[in-house]
mmCIF file of C-alpha atoms and ligand atoms in Angstrom:
data_model
loop_
_atom_site.group_PDB
_atom_site.id
_atom_site.type_symbol
_atom_site.label_atom_id
_atom_site.label_comp_id
_atom_site.label_asym_id
_atom_site.label_seq_id
_atom_site.Cartn_x
_atom_site.Cartn_y
_atom_site.Cartn_z
ATOM 1 C CA VAL A 27 70.764 -97.671 116.586
ATOM 2 C CA VAL A 28 70.716 -97.079 112.636
ATOM 3 C CA GLY A 29 67.814 -95.088 111.244
ATOM 4 C CA PRO A 30 65.065 -94.679 110.685
ATOM 5 C CA ASN A 31 65.277 -93.138 107.447
ATOM 6 C CA GLU A 32 62.954 -90.411 105.966
ATOM 7 C CA GLY A 33 60.956 -91.208 102.921
ATOM 8 C CA ASP A 34 57.700 -92.824 101.525
ATOM 9 C CA MET A 35 56.199 -95.431 103.879
ATOM 10 C CA ALA A 36 54.150 -98.444 103.137
ATOM 11 C CA CYS A 37 51.164 -96.837 104.959
ATOM 12 C CA GLY A 38 51.131 -93.924 102.264
ATOM 13 C CA GLU A 39 52.592 -91.406 105.003
ATOM 14 C CA TYR A 40 55.863 -89.751 104.269
ATOM 15 C CA GLY A 41 58.439 -89.276 107.266
ATOM 16 C CA PRO A 42 61.169 -90.752 109.519
ATOM 17 C CA GLY A 43 59.851 -94.185 109.390
ATOM 18 C CA ARG A 44 61.744 -96.332 106.874
ATOM 19 C CA MET A 45 64.027 -99.141 107.569
ATOM 20 C CA SER A 46 67.658 -98.145 106.887
ATOM 21 C CA GLU A 47 68.957 -99.473 103.545
ATOM 22 C CA PRO A 48 70.937 -102.888 104.404
ATOM 23 C CA GLN A 49 74.012 -101.229 103.047
ATOM 24 C CA GLU A 50 73.943 -98.459 105.255
ATOM 25 C CA ILE A 51 73.276 -100.993 108.380
ATOM 26 C CA PHE A 52 76.158 -103.089 107.245
ATOM 27 C CA ALA A 53 78.377 -99.673 107.082
ATOM 28 C CA ALA A 54 77.484 -98.672 110.371
ATOM 29 C CA ILE A 55 78.305 -102.030 111.984
ATOM 30 C CA ALA A 56 81.685 -102.264 110.006
ATOM 31 C CA ALA A 57 82.504 -98.615 111.305
ATOM 32 C CA LEU A 58 81.609 -99.460 114.720
ATOM 33 C CA LEU A 59 83.677 -102.834 114.785
ATOM 34 C CA LYS A 60 86.896 -100.934 113.204
ATOM 35 C CA ASP A 61 88.197 -104.084 112.069
ATOM 36 C CA GLY A 62 89.687 -104.021 108.313
ATOM 37 C CA PRO A 63 92.955 -103.175 106.314
ATOM 38 C CA LEU A 64 93.031 -99.775 108.069
ATOM 39 C CA LYS A 65 92.908 -100.983 111.792
ATOM 40 C CA GLY A 66 95.051 -99.143 114.230
ATOM 41 C CA LYS A 67 95.441 -96.170 111.751
ATOM 42 C CA ARG A 68 94.189 -92.776 112.617
ATOM 43 C CA ALA A 69 92.771 -90.229 109.949
ATOM 44 C CA ILE A 70 91.619 -86.634 109.578
ATOM 45 C CA VAL A 71 89.077 -85.688 106.955
ATOM 46 C CA THR A 72 87.587 -82.170 106.347
ATOM 47 C CA ALA A 73 84.317 -81.630 104.609
ATOM 48 C CA GLY A 74 81.716 -79.282 103.788
ATOM 49 C CA PRO A 75 81.977 -75.506 103.496
ATOM 50 C CA THR A 76 83.347 -72.730 105.953
ATOM 51 C CA VAL A 77 81.414 -69.957 107.023
ATOM 52 C CA GLU A 78 83.130 -66.549 107.498
ATOM 53 C CA SER A 79 81.390 -63.773 109.478
ATOM 54 C CA ILE A 80 80.639 -60.579 108.300
ATOM 55 C CA ASP A 81 78.573 -59.621 111.283
ATOM 56 C CA PRO A 82 76.503 -61.416 113.736
ATOM 57 C CA VAL A 83 73.730 -62.291 111.345
ATOM 58 C CA ARG A 84 75.698 -62.484 107.744
ATOM 59 C CA PHE A 85 78.452 -64.317 106.502
ATOM 60 C CA LEU A 86 80.313 -65.246 103.346
ATOM 61 C CA SER A 87 80.360 -69.176 102.467
ATOM 62 C CA ASN A 88 79.868 -71.483 99.406
ATOM 63 C CA ARG A 89 77.511 -74.375 97.977
ATOM 64 C CA SER A 90 79.374 -77.377 99.354
ATOM 65 C CA SER A 91 77.197 -80.143 100.709
ATOM 66 C CA GLY A 92 79.790 -82.161 102.612
ATOM 67 C CA LYS A 93 78.702 -85.276 100.942
ATOM 68 C CA GLN A 94 82.234 -86.456 99.445
ATOM 69 C CA GLY A 95 84.022 -85.745 102.649
ATOM 70 C CA TYR A 96 81.305 -87.441 104.822
ATOM 71 C CA ALA A 97 81.357 -90.599 102.423
ATOM 72 C CA ILE A 98 85.075 -90.613 102.971
ATOM 73 C CA ALA A 99 85.178 -90.389 106.615
ATOM 74 C CA SER A 100 82.597 -93.232 106.831
ATOM 75 C CA ALA A 101 84.543 -95.586 104.229
ATOM 76 C CA LEU A 102 87.767 -94.879 106.200
ATOM 77 C CA ALA A 103 85.889 -95.821 109.585
ATOM 78 C CA GLN A 104 84.505 -99.002 107.878
ATOM 79 C CA ALA A 105 88.019 -99.928 106.854
ATOM 80 C CA GLY A 106 89.021 -99.846 110.607
ATOM 81 C CA ALA A 107 90.513 -96.438 110.880
ATOM 82 C CA ASP A 108 89.928 -94.178 113.875
ATOM 83 C CA VAL A 109 88.434 -90.981 112.116
ATOM 84 C CA THR A 110 88.096 -87.401 113.160
ATOM 85 C CA LEU A 111 86.141 -85.542 110.540
ATOM 86 C CA VAL A 112 86.168 -81.978 110.903
ATOM 87 C CA SER A 113 83.250 -80.440 109.210
ATOM 88 C CA GLY A 114 81.916 -76.938 108.513
ATOM 89 C CA PRO A 115 77.979 -76.685 108.618
ATOM 90 C CA THR A 116 76.282 -79.214 106.563
ATOM 91 C CA ALA A 117 72.894 -80.779 106.394
ATOM 92 C CA LEU A 118 74.122 -84.287 106.901
ATOM 93 C CA ALA A 119 73.962 -86.712 109.919
ATOM 94 C CA ALA A 120 77.273 -87.785 111.530
ATOM 95 C CA PRO A 121 78.526 -91.066 110.118
ATOM 96 C CA LEU A 122 78.487 -93.720 112.540
ATOM 97 C CA GLY A 123 81.903 -94.709 114.006
ATOM 98 C CA VAL A 124 83.452 -91.318 113.319
ATOM 99 C CA THR A 125 84.325 -88.638 115.747
ATOM 100 C CA LEU A 126 82.658 -85.267 114.280
ATOM 101 C CA VAL A 127 84.144 -81.867 115.239
ATOM 102 C CA ARG A 128 81.651 -79.125 113.901
ATOM 103 C CA VAL A 129 83.421 -75.961 113.009
ATOM 104 C CA GLU A 130 82.364 -72.820 111.212
ATOM 105 C CA SER A 131 85.324 -70.678 109.987
ATOM 106 C CA ALA A 132 88.742 -71.729 108.225
ATOM 107 C CA ARG A 133 90.719 -70.937 111.208
ATOM 108 C CA GLN A 134 88.555 -72.981 113.653
ATOM 109 C CA MET A 135 88.938 -75.841 110.981
ATOM 110 C CA LEU A 136 92.853 -75.579 110.855
ATOM 111 C CA ALA A 137 92.867 -75.560 114.860
ATOM 112 C CA ALA A 138 90.671 -78.528 115.071
ATOM 113 C CA CYS A 139 92.862 -80.461 112.644
ATOM 114 C CA GLN A 140 95.783 -79.795 114.592
ATOM 115 C CA ALA A 141 94.250 -80.911 117.584
ATOM 116 C CA ALA A 142 93.606 -84.127 116.112
ATOM 117 C CA LEU A 143 97.283 -84.717 115.265
ATOM 118 C CA PRO A 144 99.187 -86.942 114.981
ATOM 119 C CA VAL A 145 97.310 -89.022 112.231
ATOM 120 C CA ASP A 146 98.406 -91.462 109.372
ATOM 121 C CA ALA A 147 96.309 -89.668 106.929
ATOM 122 C CA ALA A 148 94.758 -86.590 106.384
ATOM 123 C CA VAL A 149 92.166 -86.219 103.602
ATOM 124 C CA MET A 150 91.116 -82.622 102.940
ATOM 125 C CA VAL A 151 87.850 -82.467 101.376
ATOM 126 C CA ALA A 152 86.358 -78.955 102.695
ATOM 127 C CA ALA A 153 85.773 -76.348 100.357
ATOM 128 C CA VAL A 154 87.372 -73.745 102.648
ATOM 129 C CA ALA A 155 86.788 -70.311 101.926
ATOM 130 C CA ASP A 156 89.840 -68.615 100.436
ATOM 131 C CA TRP A 157 89.035 -65.125 102.042
ATOM 132 C CA ARG A 158 87.300 -64.073 105.196
ATOM 133 C CA PRO A 159 85.987 -60.342 106.155
ATOM 134 C CA ALA A 160 88.975 -58.545 107.574
ATOM 135 C CA ALA A 161 87.087 -56.905 110.505
ATOM 136 C CA PRO A 162 83.700 -58.544 111.112
ATOM 137 C CA ALA A 163 81.321 -56.204 112.703
ATOM 138 C CA GLY A 164 80.338 -57.047 116.428
ATOM 139 C CA GLU A 165 76.891 -55.633 115.657
ATOM 140 C CA LYS A 166 74.394 -56.018 112.933
ATOM 141 C CA ILE A 167 75.746 -53.462 110.010
ATOM 142 C CA LYS A 168 72.892 -51.023 109.287
ATOM 143 C CA LYS A 169 71.582 -50.016 105.827
ATOM 144 C CA GLY A 170 72.973 -46.589 105.368
ATOM 145 C CA ALA A 171 71.957 -43.841 102.862
ATOM 146 C CA ALA A 172 75.305 -44.028 101.485
ATOM 147 C CA GLY A 173 74.765 -47.481 100.255
ATOM 148 C CA PRO A 174 76.676 -50.659 100.861
ATOM 149 C CA SER A 175 80.315 -50.050 101.682
ATOM 150 C CA ALA A 176 83.086 -52.143 100.354
ATOM 151 C CA LEU A 177 84.125 -55.397 102.120
ATOM 152 C CA ALA A 178 87.456 -55.791 103.124
ATOM 153 C CA LEU A 179 88.909 -59.398 102.752
ATOM 154 C CA GLU A 180 91.838 -61.172 104.093
ATOM 155 C CA GLU A 181 93.130 -64.545 103.098
ATOM 156 C CA ASN A 182 92.443 -67.588 105.016
ATOM 157 C CA PRO A 183 95.281 -70.176 106.266
ATOM 158 C CA ASP A 184 95.491 -73.002 103.622
ATOM 159 C CA ILE A 185 94.752 -76.148 105.787
ATOM 160 C CA LEU A 186 96.182 -78.539 103.196
ATOM 161 C CA ALA A 187 99.429 -76.545 102.795
ATOM 162 C CA THR A 188 99.833 -76.594 106.610
ATOM 163 C CA LEU A 189 99.339 -80.127 107.330
ATOM 164 C CA SER A 190 101.515 -80.880 104.218
ATOM 165 C CA LYS A 191 104.502 -78.937 105.783
ATOM 166 C CA PRO A 192 107.337 -81.329 106.493
ATOM 167 C CA GLY A 193 107.784 -82.214 110.046
ATOM 168 C CA LYS A 194 107.242 -84.819 112.965
ATOM 169 C CA LYS A 195 103.576 -84.176 112.966
ATOM 170 C CA ARG A 196 103.265 -84.496 109.330
ATOM 171 C CA PRO A 197 100.876 -87.211 108.325
ATOM 172 C CA ARG A 198 102.240 -90.119 106.298
ATOM 173 C CA LEU A 199 99.671 -89.503 103.572
ATOM 174 C CA VAL A 200 98.375 -85.983 103.018
ATOM 175 C CA ILE A 201 95.464 -85.940 100.207
ATOM 176 C CA GLY A 202 93.864 -82.766 98.826
ATOM 177 C CA PHE A 203 90.935 -82.420 96.448
ATOM 178 C CA ALA A 204 90.925 -80.048 93.282
ATOM 179 C CA ALA A 205 87.744 -79.025 91.632
ATOM 180 C CA GLU A 206 88.554 -78.220 87.861
ATOM 181 C CA THR A 207 86.689 -77.770 85.012
ATOM 182 C CA GLU A 208 89.631 -78.157 82.319
ATOM 183 C CA LYS A 209 93.144 -79.482 82.065
ATOM 184 C CA LEU A 210 92.430 -81.719 85.405
ATOM 185 C CA GLU A 211 95.765 -83.493 85.257
ATOM 186 C CA GLU A 212 97.877 -80.210 84.577
ATOM 187 C CA HIS A 213 96.296 -78.229 87.360
ATOM 188 C CA ALA A 214 96.309 -81.045 89.848
ATOM 189 C CA ARG A 215 99.962 -81.616 89.519
ATOM 190 C CA ALA A 216 100.562 -77.961 89.810
ATOM 191 C CA LYS A 217 98.628 -78.201 93.017
ATOM 192 C CA ILE A 218 100.706 -81.093 94.544
ATOM 193 C CA ALA A 219 103.786 -79.238 93.882
ATOM 194 C CA LYS A 220 102.197 -75.933 95.360
ATOM 195 C CA LYS A 221 100.663 -77.533 98.402
ATOM 196 C CA GLY A 222 103.243 -80.044 99.288
ATOM 197 C CA CYS A 223 100.778 -82.715 99.615
ATOM 198 C CA ASP A 224 101.014 -86.493 98.269
ATOM 199 C CA TRP A 225 97.931 -87.112 96.243
ATOM 200 C CA ILE A 226 95.393 -84.775 94.521
ATOM 201 C CA ILE A 227 92.053 -86.062 93.681
ATOM 202 C CA ALA A 228 90.908 -83.994 90.936
ATOM 203 C CA ASN A 229 87.294 -83.853 90.191
ATOM 204 C CA ASP A 230 85.597 -82.547 87.131
ATOM 205 C CA VAL A 231 83.182 -80.249 88.465
ATOM 206 C CA SER A 232 81.792 -79.175 85.023
ATOM 207 C CA GLY A 233 78.468 -81.285 85.698
ATOM 208 C CA ALA A 234 76.369 -81.756 88.497
ATOM 209 C CA VAL A 235 79.037 -82.761 91.106
ATOM 210 C CA MET A 236 78.732 -80.163 93.565
ATOM 211 C CA GLY A 237 75.735 -81.132 95.825
ATOM 212 C CA GLY A 238 75.190 -84.176 93.563
ATOM 213 C CA ASP A 239 75.560 -87.978 94.642
ATOM 214 C CA HIS A 240 78.246 -88.785 91.841
ATOM 215 C CA ASN A 241 81.724 -87.707 91.083
ATOM 216 C CA GLN A 242 84.101 -88.569 88.283
ATOM 217 C CA VAL A 243 87.638 -88.375 89.602
ATOM 218 C CA LEU A 244 91.460 -88.464 88.538
ATOM 219 C CA LEU A 245 93.869 -89.507 91.163
ATOM 220 C CA ILE A 246 97.503 -87.896 90.807
ATOM 221 C CA SER A 247 100.233 -89.318 92.795
ATOM 222 C CA GLU A 248 104.026 -89.439 92.194
ATOM 223 C CA ASP A 249 103.202 -93.008 90.574
ATOM 224 C CA GLY A 250 100.906 -91.261 88.055
ATOM 225 C CA ALA A 251 97.253 -90.789 87.115
ATOM 226 C CA GLU A 252 94.430 -93.012 87.608
ATOM 227 C CA SER A 253 91.236 -92.088 86.189
ATOM 228 C CA SER A 254 87.975 -93.610 87.284
ATOM 229 C CA PRO A 255 84.529 -93.546 85.509
ATOM 230 C CA LEU A 256 81.556 -91.426 87.049
ATOM 231 C CA MET A 257 80.747 -93.212 90.317
ATOM 232 C CA GLY A 258 78.707 -92.541 93.325
ATOM 233 C CA LYS A 259 80.309 -90.508 95.991
ATOM 234 C CA ASP A 260 80.227 -93.405 98.410
ATOM 235 C CA GLU A 261 82.111 -95.596 95.754
ATOM 236 C CA VAL A 262 84.676 -93.190 95.230
ATOM 237 C CA ALA A 263 85.376 -92.957 99.037
ATOM 238 C CA GLN A 264 85.434 -96.786 99.284
ATOM 239 C CA LYS A 265 88.023 -97.122 96.225
ATOM 240 C CA LEU A 266 90.153 -93.961 97.964
ATOM 241 C CA ALA A 267 90.089 -95.783 101.390
ATOM 242 C CA ALA A 268 91.335 -99.051 99.924
ATOM 243 C CA LYS A 269 93.945 -97.323 97.941
ATOM 244 C CA GLN A 270 95.051 -95.538 101.283
ATOM 245 C CA ALA A 271 95.245 -98.893 103.178
ATOM 246 C CA GLN A 272 97.611 -100.322 100.395
ATOM 247 C CA ALA A 273 99.780 -96.867 100.513
ATOM 248 C CA LEU A 274 100.059 -96.953 104.328
ATOM 249 C CA SER A 275 100.794 -100.640 104.514
ATOM 250 C CA ALA A 276 103.737 -100.030 102.006
ATOM 251 C CA LYS A 277 107.007 -99.003 103.710
ATOM 252 C CA GLY A 278 108.045 -95.449 103.292
ATOM 253 C CA ALA A 279 104.753 -94.117 101.896
ATOM 254 C CA GLY A 280 104.237 -90.334 101.489
ATOM 255 C CA ARG A 281 106.826 -87.487 102.518
ATOM 256 C CA GLY A 282 106.197 -87.434 106.255
HETATM 257 O O1 C5P B 11 93.551 -74.138 96.456
HETATM 258 P P1 C5P B 11 92.475 -74.937 96.338
HETATM 259 O O2 C5P B 11 91.264 -74.458 97.061
HETATM 260 O O3 C5P B 11 91.826 -75.016 94.750
HETATM 261 O O4 C5P B 11 92.966 -76.460 96.799
HETATM 262 C C1 C5P B 11 91.814 -77.198 96.949
HETATM 263 C C2 C5P B 11 92.460 -78.296 98.110
HETATM 264 O O5 C5P B 11 93.137 -77.566 99.141
HETATM 265 C C3 C5P B 11 91.223 -79.020 98.852
HETATM 266 O O6 C5P B 11 91.673 -80.258 99.110
HETATM 267 C C4 C5P B 11 90.808 -78.221 100.037
HETATM 268 O O7 C5P B 11 90.185 -78.949 100.891
HETATM 269 C C5 C5P B 11 92.206 -77.513 100.455
HETATM 270 N N1 C5P B 11 92.179 -76.391 100.874
HETATM 271 C C6 C5P B 11 92.521 -76.076 102.398
HETATM 272 N N2 C5P B 11 92.510 -74.828 102.947
HETATM 273 C C7 C5P B 11 92.407 -73.781 102.126
HETATM 274 C C8 C5P B 11 91.904 -73.971 100.950
HETATM 275 C C9 C5P B 11 92.210 -75.205 100.256
HETATM 276 O O8 C5P B 11 92.493 -77.205 103.188
HETATM 277 N N3 C5P B 11 92.247 -72.628 102.505
#
């Protein structure tokens, strides 16, 4: 069943009663038929924020909506791939034809990715929290007369760098994202070297990218840099899926 979508209806009411857009229905069918240039290939996509507990009611997180990662998982499935989407908490519906694994913390996200290996491609889109509270409290922290105490943090594992490590289980193609506001290419190239991944999609987040429906990306690989105009996140996802299909059908793609 595809839809119904929420919105304005002909009767003048608002709610979940609209026919899904033809493009959405087509995408859902394509994802379920699994017949496209990525048929027989497996992929992991991470998306959304991670949530790191301070105590049972409080947490550290970020504003990632998960839209770009969900669009990428959906586009890969439409291209025929068997996709596991490992997602932090988002308000988005599970894309059809994709196995969705919901997690909260960075450590859970890493474990879920490792459990989904081996795959041909890993696309790490999640905005993983860099740090987590070092000692989350078992009970709600009370407001004390002494005022707030300092919050000790420790570093989270880097999922992209971990999956990029050479070895038998390394996906042939490991792709990371880099949110930048300046010197996109320079920073993205440095990130490829630091993380050991194959491609970096650098996005200029100086505009309304976070949480919005559009993205402007620059794809950096060994072959060079390919910039795209401002596009819908779905379109970015479809282009990226086509590019991955091309790379995975070429012999010896990636470092894995
Ligand atoms: O280091 P930075 O956060 O800028 O790198 C961004 C890329 O690394 C993204 O692809 C993100 O999904 C990934 N990442 C990760 N695990 C982390 C931090 C970032 O997979 N702990």
